Short mmCIF file of C-alpha atoms in Angstrom, two decimals:
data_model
loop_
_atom_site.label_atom_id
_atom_site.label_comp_id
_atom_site.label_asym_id
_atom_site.label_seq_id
_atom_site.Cartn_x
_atom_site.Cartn_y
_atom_site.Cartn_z
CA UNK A 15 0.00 0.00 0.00
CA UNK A 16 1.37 3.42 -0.90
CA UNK A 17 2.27 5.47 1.96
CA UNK A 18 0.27 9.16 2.64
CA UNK A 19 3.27 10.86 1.24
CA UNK A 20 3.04 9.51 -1.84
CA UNK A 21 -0.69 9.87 -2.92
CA UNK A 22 -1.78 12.11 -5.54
CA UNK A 23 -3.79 15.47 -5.14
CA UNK A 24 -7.28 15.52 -5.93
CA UNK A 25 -8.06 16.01 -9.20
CA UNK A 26 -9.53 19.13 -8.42
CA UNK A 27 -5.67 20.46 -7.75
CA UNK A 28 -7.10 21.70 -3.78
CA UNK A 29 -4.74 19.80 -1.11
CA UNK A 30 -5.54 20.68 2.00
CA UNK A 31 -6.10 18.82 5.79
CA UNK A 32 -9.58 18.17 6.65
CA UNK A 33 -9.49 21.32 8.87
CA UNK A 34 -9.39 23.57 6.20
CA UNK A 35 -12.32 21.90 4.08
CA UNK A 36 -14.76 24.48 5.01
CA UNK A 37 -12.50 27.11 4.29
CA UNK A 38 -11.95 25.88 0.58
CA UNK A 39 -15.59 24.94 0.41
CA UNK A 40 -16.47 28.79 1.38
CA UNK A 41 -14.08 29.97 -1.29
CA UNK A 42 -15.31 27.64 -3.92
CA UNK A 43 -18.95 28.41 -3.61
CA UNK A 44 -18.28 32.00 -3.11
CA UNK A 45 -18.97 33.00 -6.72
CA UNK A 46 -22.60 32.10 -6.48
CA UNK A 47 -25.77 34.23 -6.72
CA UNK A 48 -23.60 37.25 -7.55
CA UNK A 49 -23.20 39.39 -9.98
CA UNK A 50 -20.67 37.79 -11.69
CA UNK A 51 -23.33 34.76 -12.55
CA UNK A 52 -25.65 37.63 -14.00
CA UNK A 53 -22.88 38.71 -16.65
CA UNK A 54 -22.57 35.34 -17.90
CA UNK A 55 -26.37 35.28 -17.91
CA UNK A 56 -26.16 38.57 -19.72
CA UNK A 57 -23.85 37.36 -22.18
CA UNK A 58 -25.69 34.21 -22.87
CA UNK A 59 -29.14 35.67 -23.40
CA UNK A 60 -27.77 37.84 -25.78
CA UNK A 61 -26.23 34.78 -27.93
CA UNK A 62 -29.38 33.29 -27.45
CA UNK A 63 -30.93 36.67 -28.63
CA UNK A 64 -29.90 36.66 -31.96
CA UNK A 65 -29.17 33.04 -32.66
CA UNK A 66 -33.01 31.88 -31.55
CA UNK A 67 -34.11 35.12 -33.27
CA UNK A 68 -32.82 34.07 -36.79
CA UNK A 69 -33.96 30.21 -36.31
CA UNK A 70 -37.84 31.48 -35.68
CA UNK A 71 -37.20 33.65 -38.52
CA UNK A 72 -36.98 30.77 -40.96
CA UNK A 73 -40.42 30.59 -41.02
CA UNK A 74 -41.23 34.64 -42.22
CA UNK A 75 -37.87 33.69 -44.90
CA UNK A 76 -39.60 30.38 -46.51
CA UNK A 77 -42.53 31.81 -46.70
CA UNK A 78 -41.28 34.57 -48.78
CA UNK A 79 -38.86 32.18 -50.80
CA UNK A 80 -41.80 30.10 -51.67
CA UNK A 81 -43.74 32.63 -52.80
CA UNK A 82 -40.98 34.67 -55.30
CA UNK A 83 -38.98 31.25 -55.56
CA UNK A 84 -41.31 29.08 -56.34
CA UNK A 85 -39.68 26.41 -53.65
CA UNK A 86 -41.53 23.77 -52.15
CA UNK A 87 -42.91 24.59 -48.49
CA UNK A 88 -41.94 21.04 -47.50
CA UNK A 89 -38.05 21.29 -48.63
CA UNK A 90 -37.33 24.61 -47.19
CA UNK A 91 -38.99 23.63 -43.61
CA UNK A 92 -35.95 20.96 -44.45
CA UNK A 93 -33.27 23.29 -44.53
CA UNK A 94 -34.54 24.99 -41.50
CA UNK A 95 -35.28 21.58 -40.59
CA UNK A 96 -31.37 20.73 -40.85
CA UNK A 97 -30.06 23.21 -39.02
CA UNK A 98 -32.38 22.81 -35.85
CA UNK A 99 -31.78 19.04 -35.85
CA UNK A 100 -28.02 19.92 -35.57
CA UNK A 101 -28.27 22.30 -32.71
CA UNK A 102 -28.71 19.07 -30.69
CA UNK A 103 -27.39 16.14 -32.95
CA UNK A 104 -23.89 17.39 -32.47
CA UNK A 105 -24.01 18.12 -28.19
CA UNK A 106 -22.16 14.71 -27.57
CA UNK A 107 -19.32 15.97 -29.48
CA UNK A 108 -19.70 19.63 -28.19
CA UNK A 109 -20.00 18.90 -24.38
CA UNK A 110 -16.57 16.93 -25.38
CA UNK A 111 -15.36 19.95 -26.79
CA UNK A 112 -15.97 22.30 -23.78
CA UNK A 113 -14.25 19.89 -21.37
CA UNK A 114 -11.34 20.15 -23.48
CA UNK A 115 -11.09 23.58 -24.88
CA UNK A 116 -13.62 25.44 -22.18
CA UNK A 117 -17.10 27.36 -22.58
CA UNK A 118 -15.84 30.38 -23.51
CA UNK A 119 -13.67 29.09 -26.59
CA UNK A 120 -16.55 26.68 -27.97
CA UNK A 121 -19.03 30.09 -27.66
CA UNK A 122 -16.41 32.13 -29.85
CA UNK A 123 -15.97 29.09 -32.45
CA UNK A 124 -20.45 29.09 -32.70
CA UNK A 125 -20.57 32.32 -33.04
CA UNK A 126 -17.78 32.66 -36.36
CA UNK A 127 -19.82 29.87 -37.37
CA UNK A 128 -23.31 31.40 -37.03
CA UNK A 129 -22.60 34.43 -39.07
CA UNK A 130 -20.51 32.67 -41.64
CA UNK A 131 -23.54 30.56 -42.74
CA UNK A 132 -25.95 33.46 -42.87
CA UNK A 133 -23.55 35.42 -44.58
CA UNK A 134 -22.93 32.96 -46.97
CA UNK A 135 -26.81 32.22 -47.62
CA UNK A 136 -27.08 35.66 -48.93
CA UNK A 137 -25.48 34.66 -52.37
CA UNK A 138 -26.71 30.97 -52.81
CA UNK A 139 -30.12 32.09 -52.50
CA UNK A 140 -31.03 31.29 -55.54
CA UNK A 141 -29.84 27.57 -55.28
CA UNK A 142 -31.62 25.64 -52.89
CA UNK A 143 -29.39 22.92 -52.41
CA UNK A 144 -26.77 25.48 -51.50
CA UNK A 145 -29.30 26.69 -48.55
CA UNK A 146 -28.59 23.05 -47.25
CA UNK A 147 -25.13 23.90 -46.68
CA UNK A 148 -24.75 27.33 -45.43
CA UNK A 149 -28.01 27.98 -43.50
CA UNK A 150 -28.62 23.82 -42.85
CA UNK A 151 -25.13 22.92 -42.06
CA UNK A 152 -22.83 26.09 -41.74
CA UNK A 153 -25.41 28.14 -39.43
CA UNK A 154 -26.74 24.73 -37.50
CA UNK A 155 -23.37 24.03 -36.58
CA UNK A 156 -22.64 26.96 -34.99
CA UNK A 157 -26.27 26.66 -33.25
CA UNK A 158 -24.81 23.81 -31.36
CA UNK A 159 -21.42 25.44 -30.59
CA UNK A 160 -23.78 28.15 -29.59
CA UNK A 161 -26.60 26.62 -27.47
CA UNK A 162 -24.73 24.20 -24.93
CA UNK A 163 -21.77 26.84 -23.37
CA UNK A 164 -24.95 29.33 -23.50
CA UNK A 165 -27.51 27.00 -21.40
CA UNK A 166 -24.98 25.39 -19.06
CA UNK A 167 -22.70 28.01 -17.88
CA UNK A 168 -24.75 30.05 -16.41
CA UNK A 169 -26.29 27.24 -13.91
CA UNK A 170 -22.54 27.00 -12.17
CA UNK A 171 -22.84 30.54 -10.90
CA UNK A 172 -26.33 30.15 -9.11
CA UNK A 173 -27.86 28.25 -6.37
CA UNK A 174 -30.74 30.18 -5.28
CA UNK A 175 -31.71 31.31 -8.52
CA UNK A 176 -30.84 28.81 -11.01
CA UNK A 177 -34.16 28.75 -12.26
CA UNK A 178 -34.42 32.59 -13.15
CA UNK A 179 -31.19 32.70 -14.55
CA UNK A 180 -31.83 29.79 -17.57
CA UNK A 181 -35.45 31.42 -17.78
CA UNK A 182 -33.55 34.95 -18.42
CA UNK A 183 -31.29 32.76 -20.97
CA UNK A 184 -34.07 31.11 -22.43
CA UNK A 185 -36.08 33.98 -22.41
CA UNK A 186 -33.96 35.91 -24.52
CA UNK A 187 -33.71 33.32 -26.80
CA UNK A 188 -37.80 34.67 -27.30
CA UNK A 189 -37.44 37.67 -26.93
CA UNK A 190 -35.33 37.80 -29.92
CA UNK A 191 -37.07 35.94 -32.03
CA UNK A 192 -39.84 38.47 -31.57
CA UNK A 193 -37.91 41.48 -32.33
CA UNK A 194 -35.58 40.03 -35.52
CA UNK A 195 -39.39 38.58 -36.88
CA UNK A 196 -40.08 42.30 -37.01
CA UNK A 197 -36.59 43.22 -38.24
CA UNK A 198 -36.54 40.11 -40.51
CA UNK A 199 -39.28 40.92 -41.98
CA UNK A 200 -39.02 44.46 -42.90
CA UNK A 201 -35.57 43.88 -44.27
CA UNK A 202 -36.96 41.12 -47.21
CA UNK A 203 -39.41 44.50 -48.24
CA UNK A 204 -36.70 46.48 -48.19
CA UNK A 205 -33.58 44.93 -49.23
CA UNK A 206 -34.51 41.29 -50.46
CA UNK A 207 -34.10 38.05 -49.22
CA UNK A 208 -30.28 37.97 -50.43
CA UNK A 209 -29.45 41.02 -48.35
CA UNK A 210 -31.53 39.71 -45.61
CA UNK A 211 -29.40 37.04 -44.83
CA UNK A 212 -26.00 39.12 -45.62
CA UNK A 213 -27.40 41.62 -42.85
CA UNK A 214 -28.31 38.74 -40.46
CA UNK A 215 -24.97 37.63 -40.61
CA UNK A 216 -22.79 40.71 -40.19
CA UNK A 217 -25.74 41.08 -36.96
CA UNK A 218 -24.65 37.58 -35.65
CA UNK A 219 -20.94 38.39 -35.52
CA UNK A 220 -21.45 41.85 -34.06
CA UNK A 221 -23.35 40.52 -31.15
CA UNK A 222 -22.54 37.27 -30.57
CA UNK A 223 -18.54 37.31 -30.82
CA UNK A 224 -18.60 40.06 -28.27
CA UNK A 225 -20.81 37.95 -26.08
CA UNK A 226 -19.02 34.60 -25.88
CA UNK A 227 -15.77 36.23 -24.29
CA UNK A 228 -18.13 36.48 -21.01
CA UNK A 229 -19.25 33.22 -21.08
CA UNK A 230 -17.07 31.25 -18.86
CA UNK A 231 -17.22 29.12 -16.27
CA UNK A 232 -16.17 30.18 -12.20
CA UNK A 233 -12.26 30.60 -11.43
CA UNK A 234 -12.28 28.89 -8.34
CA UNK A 235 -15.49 26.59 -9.00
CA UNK A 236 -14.63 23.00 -8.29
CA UNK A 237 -17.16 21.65 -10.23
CA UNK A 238 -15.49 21.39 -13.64
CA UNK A 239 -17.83 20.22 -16.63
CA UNK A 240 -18.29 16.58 -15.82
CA UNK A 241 -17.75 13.34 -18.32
CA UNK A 242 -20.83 11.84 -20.15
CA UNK A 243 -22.15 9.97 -17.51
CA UNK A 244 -23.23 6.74 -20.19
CA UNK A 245 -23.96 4.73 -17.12
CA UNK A 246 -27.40 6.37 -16.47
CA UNK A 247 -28.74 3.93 -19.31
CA UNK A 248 -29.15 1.91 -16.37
CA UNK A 249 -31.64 3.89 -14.68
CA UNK A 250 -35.40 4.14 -15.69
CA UNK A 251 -35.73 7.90 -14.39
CA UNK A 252 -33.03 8.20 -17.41
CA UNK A 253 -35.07 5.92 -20.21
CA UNK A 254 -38.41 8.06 -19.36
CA UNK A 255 -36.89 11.37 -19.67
CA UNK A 256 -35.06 10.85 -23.32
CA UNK A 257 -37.85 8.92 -23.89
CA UNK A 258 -40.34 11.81 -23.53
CA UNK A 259 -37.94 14.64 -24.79
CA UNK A 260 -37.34 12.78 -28.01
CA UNK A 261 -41.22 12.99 -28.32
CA UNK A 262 -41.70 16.24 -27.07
CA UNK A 263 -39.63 17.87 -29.13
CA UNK A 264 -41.29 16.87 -32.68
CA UNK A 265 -44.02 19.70 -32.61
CA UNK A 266 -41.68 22.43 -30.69
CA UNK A 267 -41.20 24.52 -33.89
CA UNK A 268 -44.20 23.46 -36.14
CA UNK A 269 -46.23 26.37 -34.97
CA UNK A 270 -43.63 29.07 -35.70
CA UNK A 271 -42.87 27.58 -38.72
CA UNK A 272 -46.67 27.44 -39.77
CA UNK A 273 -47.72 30.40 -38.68
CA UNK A 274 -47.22 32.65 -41.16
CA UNK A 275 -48.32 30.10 -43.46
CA UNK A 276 -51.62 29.54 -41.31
CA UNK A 277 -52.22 33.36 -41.13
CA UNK A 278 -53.55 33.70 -44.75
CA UNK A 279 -56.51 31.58 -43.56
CA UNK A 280 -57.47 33.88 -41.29
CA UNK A 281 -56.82 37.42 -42.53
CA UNK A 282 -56.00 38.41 -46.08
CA UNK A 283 -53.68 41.42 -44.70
CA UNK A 284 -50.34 41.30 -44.95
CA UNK A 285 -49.03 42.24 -41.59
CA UNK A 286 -51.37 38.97 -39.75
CA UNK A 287 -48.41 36.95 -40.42
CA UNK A 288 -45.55 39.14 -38.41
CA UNK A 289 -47.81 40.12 -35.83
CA UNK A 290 -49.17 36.46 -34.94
CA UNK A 291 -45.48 35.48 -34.94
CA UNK A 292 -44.57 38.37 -32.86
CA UNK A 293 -46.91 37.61 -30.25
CA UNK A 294 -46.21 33.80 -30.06
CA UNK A 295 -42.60 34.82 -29.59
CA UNK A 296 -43.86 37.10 -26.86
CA UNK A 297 -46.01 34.85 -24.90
CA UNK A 298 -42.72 32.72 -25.04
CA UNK A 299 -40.19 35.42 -23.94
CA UNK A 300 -42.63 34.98 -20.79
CA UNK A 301 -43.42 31.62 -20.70
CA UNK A 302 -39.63 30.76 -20.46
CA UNK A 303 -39.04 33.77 -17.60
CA UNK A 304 -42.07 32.79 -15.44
CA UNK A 305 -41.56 29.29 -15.63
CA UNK A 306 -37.73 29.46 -14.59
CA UNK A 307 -39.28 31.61 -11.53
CA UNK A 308 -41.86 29.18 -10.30
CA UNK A 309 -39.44 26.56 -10.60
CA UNK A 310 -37.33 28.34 -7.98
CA UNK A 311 -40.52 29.67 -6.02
CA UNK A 312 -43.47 27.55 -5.94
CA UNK A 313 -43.53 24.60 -8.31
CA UNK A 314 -40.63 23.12 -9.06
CA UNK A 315 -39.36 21.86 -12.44
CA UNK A 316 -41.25 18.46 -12.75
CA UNK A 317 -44.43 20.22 -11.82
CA UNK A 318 -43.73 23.48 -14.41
CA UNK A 319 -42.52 21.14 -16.92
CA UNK A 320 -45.65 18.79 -17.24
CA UNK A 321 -47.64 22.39 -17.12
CA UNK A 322 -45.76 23.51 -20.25
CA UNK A 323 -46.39 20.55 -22.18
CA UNK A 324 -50.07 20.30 -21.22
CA UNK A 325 -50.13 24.06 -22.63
CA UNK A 326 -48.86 22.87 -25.45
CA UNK A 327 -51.15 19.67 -26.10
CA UNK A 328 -54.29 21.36 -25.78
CA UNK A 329 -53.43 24.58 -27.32
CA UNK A 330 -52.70 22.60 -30.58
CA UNK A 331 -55.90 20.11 -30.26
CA UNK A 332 -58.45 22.07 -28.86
CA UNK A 333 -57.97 25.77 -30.21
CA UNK A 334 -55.74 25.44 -33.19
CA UNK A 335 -57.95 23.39 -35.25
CA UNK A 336 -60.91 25.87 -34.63
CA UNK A 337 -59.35 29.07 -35.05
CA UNK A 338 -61.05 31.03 -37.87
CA UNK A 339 -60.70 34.45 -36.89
CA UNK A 340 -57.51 36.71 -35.68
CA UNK A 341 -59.05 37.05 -32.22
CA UNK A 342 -58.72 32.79 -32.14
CA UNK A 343 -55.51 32.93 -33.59
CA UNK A 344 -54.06 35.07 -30.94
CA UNK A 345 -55.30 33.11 -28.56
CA UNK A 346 -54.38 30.23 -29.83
CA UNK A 347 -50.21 31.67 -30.22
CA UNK A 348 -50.18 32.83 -26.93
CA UNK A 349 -51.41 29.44 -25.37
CA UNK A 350 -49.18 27.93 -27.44
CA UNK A 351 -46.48 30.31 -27.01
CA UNK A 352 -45.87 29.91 -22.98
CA UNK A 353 -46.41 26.45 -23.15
CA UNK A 354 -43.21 25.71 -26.42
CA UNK A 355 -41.24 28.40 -24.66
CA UNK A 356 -41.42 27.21 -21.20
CA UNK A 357 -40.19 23.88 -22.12
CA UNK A 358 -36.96 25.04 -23.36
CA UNK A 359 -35.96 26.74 -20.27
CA UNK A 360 -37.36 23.77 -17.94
CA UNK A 361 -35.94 20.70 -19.64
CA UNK A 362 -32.20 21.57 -18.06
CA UNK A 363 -33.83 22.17 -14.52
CA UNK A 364 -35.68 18.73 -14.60
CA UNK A 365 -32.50 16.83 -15.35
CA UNK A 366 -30.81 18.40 -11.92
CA UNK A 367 -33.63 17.98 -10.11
CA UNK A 368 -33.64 14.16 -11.11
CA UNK A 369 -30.39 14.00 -11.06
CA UNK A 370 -28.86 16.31 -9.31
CA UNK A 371 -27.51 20.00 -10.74
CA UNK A 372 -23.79 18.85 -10.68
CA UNK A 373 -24.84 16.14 -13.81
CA UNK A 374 -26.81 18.53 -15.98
CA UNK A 375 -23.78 18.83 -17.91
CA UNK A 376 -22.87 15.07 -17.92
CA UNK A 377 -26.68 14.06 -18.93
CA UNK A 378 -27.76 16.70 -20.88
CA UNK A 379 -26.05 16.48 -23.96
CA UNK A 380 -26.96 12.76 -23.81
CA UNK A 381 -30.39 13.71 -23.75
CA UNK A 382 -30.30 16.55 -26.26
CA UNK A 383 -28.74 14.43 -28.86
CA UNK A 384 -31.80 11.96 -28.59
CA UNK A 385 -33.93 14.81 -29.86
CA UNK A 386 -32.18 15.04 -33.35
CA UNK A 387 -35.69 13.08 -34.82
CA UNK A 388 -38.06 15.65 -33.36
CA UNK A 389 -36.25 18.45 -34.91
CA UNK A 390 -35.24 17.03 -38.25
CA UNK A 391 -38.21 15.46 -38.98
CA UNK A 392 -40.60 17.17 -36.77
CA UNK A 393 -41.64 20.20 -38.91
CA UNK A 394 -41.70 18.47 -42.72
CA UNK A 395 -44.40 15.87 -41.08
CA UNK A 396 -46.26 18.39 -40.25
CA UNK A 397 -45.65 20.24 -43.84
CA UNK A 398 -46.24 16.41 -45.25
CA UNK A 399 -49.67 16.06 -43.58
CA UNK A 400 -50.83 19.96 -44.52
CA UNK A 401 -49.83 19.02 -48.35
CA UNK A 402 -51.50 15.37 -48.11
CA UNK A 403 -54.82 17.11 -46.45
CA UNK A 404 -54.63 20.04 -49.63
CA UNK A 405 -52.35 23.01 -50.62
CA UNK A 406 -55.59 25.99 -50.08
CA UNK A 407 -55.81 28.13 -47.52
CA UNK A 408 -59.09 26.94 -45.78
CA UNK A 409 -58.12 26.30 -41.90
CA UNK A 410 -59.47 22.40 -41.83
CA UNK A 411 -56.40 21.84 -43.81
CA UNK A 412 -54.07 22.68 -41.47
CA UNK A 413 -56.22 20.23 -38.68
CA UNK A 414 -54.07 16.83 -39.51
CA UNK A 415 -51.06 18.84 -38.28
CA UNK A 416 -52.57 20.42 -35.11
CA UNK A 417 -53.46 16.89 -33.72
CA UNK A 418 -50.24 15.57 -34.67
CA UNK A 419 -48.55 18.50 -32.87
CA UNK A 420 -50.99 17.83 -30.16
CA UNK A 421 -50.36 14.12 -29.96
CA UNK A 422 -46.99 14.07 -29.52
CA UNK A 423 -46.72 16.92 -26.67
CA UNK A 424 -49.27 14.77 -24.31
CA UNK A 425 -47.31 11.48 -25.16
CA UNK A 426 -44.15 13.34 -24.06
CA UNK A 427 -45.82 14.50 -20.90
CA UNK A 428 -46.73 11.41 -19.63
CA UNK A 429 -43.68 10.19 -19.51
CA UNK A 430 -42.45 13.02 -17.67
CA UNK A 431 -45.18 12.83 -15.34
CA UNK A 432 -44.26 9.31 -14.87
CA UNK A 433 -40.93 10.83 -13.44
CA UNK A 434 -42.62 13.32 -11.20
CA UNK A 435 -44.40 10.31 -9.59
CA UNK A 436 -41.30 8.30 -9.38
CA UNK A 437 -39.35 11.47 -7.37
CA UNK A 438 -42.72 11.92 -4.95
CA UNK A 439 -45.95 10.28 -4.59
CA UNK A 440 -47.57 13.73 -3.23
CA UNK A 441 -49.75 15.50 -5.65
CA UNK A 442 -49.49 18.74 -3.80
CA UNK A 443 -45.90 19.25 -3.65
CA UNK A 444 -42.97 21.18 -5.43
CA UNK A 445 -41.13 18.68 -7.48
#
């Protein structure tokens, strides 16, 4: 047996005698719930910002496309399609990636990539299979370089308000795509679709290059960005939650995707579209902010997570189908809105309360990369069963795709309810 003397350090490079452990523990810990945590939050909110605002923008772009291009709806929800799936499809490789080269580093590297593939869709616009590669492959690459440093970070500088924080991440994610809809859409009048993108991209590098120096993870934090923990195959909490995110996720973007398709049913105007997107975006900027604070305060994640999904079950079954008017449609997108947004922000908070907030960077990217299918393929079904239903503009059309969306949302939750039942048998409790 090796003597004392000859042991190792700790990997975490602290040696000290068990009298000083609460000493080191005090230092390590004292970066939380300060306002340190909120610059990274800052920072990653405003990645989030303009990233999330140019992937719900896809929508107002193939619409246009479509229309003066003469594309078919079903491809381009592809290429938007593409780049989506690989915001997730490549987080194995990217939570590698961080451990090795660090958050802040993997956030610079999305962001060059980001505006590089918007840039580059400005002048292969009128090649579709070129739209594969910049905006599908070039843009969704840096998506996932983008979306993992900017939802993980911030959870090692908070304790108290871990919740809030990802909801303020999350939230801005929302928030933007509200506000570049607008801008999006005012800059195809004005400029054209080829511009559009060259602008988008120049706007991506501005913001976003500026941004990832700040996110980084605490100096004297202990709890460096863990291994893939593979071993929680094992465990059926595990099983049900990729399970029911894999689901979940199919219908996530179908309704801002369709909704400026689904807004000439309504209203013949030309500014329906923009402003039902605009207020789904909205209703999500809050959906993901509240839900991150009733998480922390009152609910807990299980509890707001199954919420958010049962928002967005019977938005899509029981008001989406029957919305003729713009009054309806509101309704209907801000329903909808809280209940898509709210997910996004909750599904990191349910893995550490399951398994504990250390893991959320071990598990996660496991879990994220089992939701590739949802966002590759989710979208074109639903284009698939609009097209197989008729290509008019009367709203009963658009009813095979609402119950799909619908479908799939309450088969995801009740797997996740299964979970909440598994951590506590009490129906009246914050899980």
């Amino acid at each position: 047996m090796a003597s004392l003397a000859s042991q190792k350090p700790p990997a975490t490079g602290l040696w000290v005698s068990d009298a000083g452990d609460e000493d080191v523990t005090s230092k390590e810990e004292a970066h939380l719930d300060t306002w340190r945590g909120w610059v990274v939050v800052g920072a990653a909110s405003v990645s989030l910002f303009m990233y999330m605002g140019v992937i719900y923008s896809w929508g107002l772009l193939q619409a246009k496309m479509a229309d003066t291009r003469g594309y078919s709806l079903t491809t381009l929800t592809f290429v938007g399609s593409l780049a989506t799936s690989l915001m997730v499809s490549l987080c194995v490789l990217v939570g590698k990636l961080v451990r090795r080269v660090g958050y802040r580093r993997t956030a610079l590297a999305g962001a060059a990539f980001l505006g590089l593939g918007e840039f580059l869709s400005g002048w292969v616009v009128g090649h579709l299979w070129a739209l594969f590669v910049t905006h599908g492959i070039l843009f969704g690459v840096g998506g996932a370089l983008t979306i993992l440093p900017c939802s993980t970070a911030p959870l090692q500088w908070f304790r108290e308000y871990r919740g809030l924080a990802t909801g303020i991440v999350f939230g801005g994610g929302s928030l933007g795509a509200a506000v570049m809809g607008v801008a999006t859409n005012e800059l195809v009048n004005k400029v054209g679709i080829a511009w559009t993108f060259r602008i988008l991209g120049f706007m991506l590098w501005t913001v976003c290059l500026p941004a990832a120096c700040c996110i980084k993870q605490p100096l004297l934090s202990k709890s460096s960005v863990p291994p893939l923990q593979w071993y929680r195959w094992r465990e059926p909490k595990f099983i049900l939650l990729i399970l029911g995110g894999a689901i979940a996720c199919f219908p996530l973007f179908v309704p801002p995707y369709f909704i400026p398709v689904f807004a000439r049913s309504v209203s013949s105007s030309g500014s329906t579209a923009i402003i039902a997107l605009t207020i789904w975006n909205l209703a999500s900027t809050f959906g993901r902010v509240f839900a991150g604070y009733s998480a922390d305060s009152f609910l807990g994640p299980l509890n707001s997570l199954n919420i958010s999904l049962f928002l967005c079950g019977v938005s899509a079954l029981a008001i989406w189908p029957f919305v003729t008017n713009m009054d309806l449609l509101v309704f209907f997108t801000i329903i909808n809105g809280i209940g898509c947004g709210s997910f996004f922000s909750l599904f990191p908070l349910a893995v550490g309360t399951t398994f504990g907030a250390p893991n959320t960077m071990g598990i996660l990217p496991i879990l994220w990369q089992a939701w590739v299918f949802g966002y590759f393929l989710g979208t074109p079904i639903a284009a698939r069963l609009y097209f197989l239903a008729g290509t008019g503009t009367d709203v009963s059309l658009y009813r095979p795709a609402a119950y799909y969306a619908g479908a799939a949302s309450f088969v995801g939750m009740f797997f996740m309810l299964a979970i909440r039942w598994m951590n506590s048998d009490k129906v009246f409790t914050k899980a």
